C-alpha positions as semicolon CSV with decimal commas, in nm:
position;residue;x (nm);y (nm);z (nm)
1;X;-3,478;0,664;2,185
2;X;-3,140;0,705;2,147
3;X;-2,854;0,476;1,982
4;X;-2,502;0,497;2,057
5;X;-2,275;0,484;1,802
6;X;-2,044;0,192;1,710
7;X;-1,667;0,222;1,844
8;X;-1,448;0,337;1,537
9;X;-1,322;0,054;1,409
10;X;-0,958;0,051;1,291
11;X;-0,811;0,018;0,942
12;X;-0,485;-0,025;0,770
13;X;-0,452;0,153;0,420
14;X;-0,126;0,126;0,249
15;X;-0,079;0,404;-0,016
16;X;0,104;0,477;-0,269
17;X;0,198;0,816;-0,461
18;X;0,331;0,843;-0,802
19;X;0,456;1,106;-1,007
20;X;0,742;1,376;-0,917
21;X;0,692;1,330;-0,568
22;X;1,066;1,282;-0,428
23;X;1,301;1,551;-0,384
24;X;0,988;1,802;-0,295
25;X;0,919;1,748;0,085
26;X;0,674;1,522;0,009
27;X;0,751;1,310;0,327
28;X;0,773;1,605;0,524
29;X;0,460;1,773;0,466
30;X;0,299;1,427;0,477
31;X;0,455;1,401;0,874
32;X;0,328;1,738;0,975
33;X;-0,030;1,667;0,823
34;X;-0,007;1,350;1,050
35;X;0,045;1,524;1,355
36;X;-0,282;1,704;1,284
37;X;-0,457;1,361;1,293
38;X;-0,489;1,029;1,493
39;X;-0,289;0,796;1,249
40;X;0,021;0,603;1,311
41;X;0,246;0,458;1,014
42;X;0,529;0,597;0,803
43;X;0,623;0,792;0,508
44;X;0,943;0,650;0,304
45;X;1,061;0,697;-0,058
46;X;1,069;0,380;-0,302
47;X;1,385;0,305;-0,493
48;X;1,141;0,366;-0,835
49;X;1,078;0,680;-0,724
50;X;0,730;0,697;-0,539
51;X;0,647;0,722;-0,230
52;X;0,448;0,506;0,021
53;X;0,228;0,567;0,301
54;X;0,121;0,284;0,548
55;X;-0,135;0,427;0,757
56;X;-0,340;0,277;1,082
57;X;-0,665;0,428;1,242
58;X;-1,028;0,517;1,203
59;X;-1,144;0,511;0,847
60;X;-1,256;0,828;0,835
61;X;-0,961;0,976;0,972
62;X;-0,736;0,774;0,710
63;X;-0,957;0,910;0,431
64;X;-0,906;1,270;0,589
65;X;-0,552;1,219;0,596
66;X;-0,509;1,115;0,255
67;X;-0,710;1,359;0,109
68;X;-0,504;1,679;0,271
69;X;-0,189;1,478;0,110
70;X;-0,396;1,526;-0,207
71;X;-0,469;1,847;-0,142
72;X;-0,124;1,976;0,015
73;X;0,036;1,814;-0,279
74;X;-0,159;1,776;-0,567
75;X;0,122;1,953;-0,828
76;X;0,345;1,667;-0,755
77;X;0,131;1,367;-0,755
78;X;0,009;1,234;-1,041
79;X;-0,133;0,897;-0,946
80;X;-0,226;0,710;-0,608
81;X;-0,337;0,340;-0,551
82;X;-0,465;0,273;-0,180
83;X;-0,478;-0,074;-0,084
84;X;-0,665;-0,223;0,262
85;X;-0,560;-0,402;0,494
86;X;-0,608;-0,555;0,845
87;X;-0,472;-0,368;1,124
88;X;-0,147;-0,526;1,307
89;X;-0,155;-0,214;1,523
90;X;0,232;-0,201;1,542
91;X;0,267;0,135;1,531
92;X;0,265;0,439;1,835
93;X;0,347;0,757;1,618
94;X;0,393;0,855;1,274
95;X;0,742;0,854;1,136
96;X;0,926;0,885;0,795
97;X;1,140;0,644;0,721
98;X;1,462;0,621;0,513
């Protein structure tokens, strides 16, 4: 006997990346590693000088994306926080944002 797995179920993670993470391409490496994935969001630069991420999809394919951020730019971050949240499912694509 078989059993079918559950739908993926979607999640909103809002992330944020500290450390010298403006001025590198930080939001533009983040876009192209989105276009890899299923997620939808944006990328923008905070006046304090971090950066945050607000993500929709399947968890596992959040957690993907966020770890080939880490990955990708690990010399420039030096902190993250990820908070969840429920999905609004407002966004179509992923986009940086100024």
């Amino acid at each position: 006997m078989t059993r079918e797995s559950e739908p993926a179920r979607p999640q909103r993670y809002v992330a944020i990346f500290a450390g010298n993470v403006q001025g590198v391409g930080f939001r533009y490496a983040t876009a192209r590693l989105a276009a890899e994935r299923e997620v939808a969001g944006y990328v923008r630069n905070l006046p304090d000088g971090r950066v945050e991420i607000v993500i929709e999809g399947d968890t596992e394919e959040l957690d993907r994306f966020l770890a080939a951020i880490q990955r990708r730019m690990h010399r420039f971050i030096r902190g993250m926080t990820t908070r969840i949240e429920s999905p609004t499912g407002e966004f179509s694509r992923f986009e940086v944002r100024y």
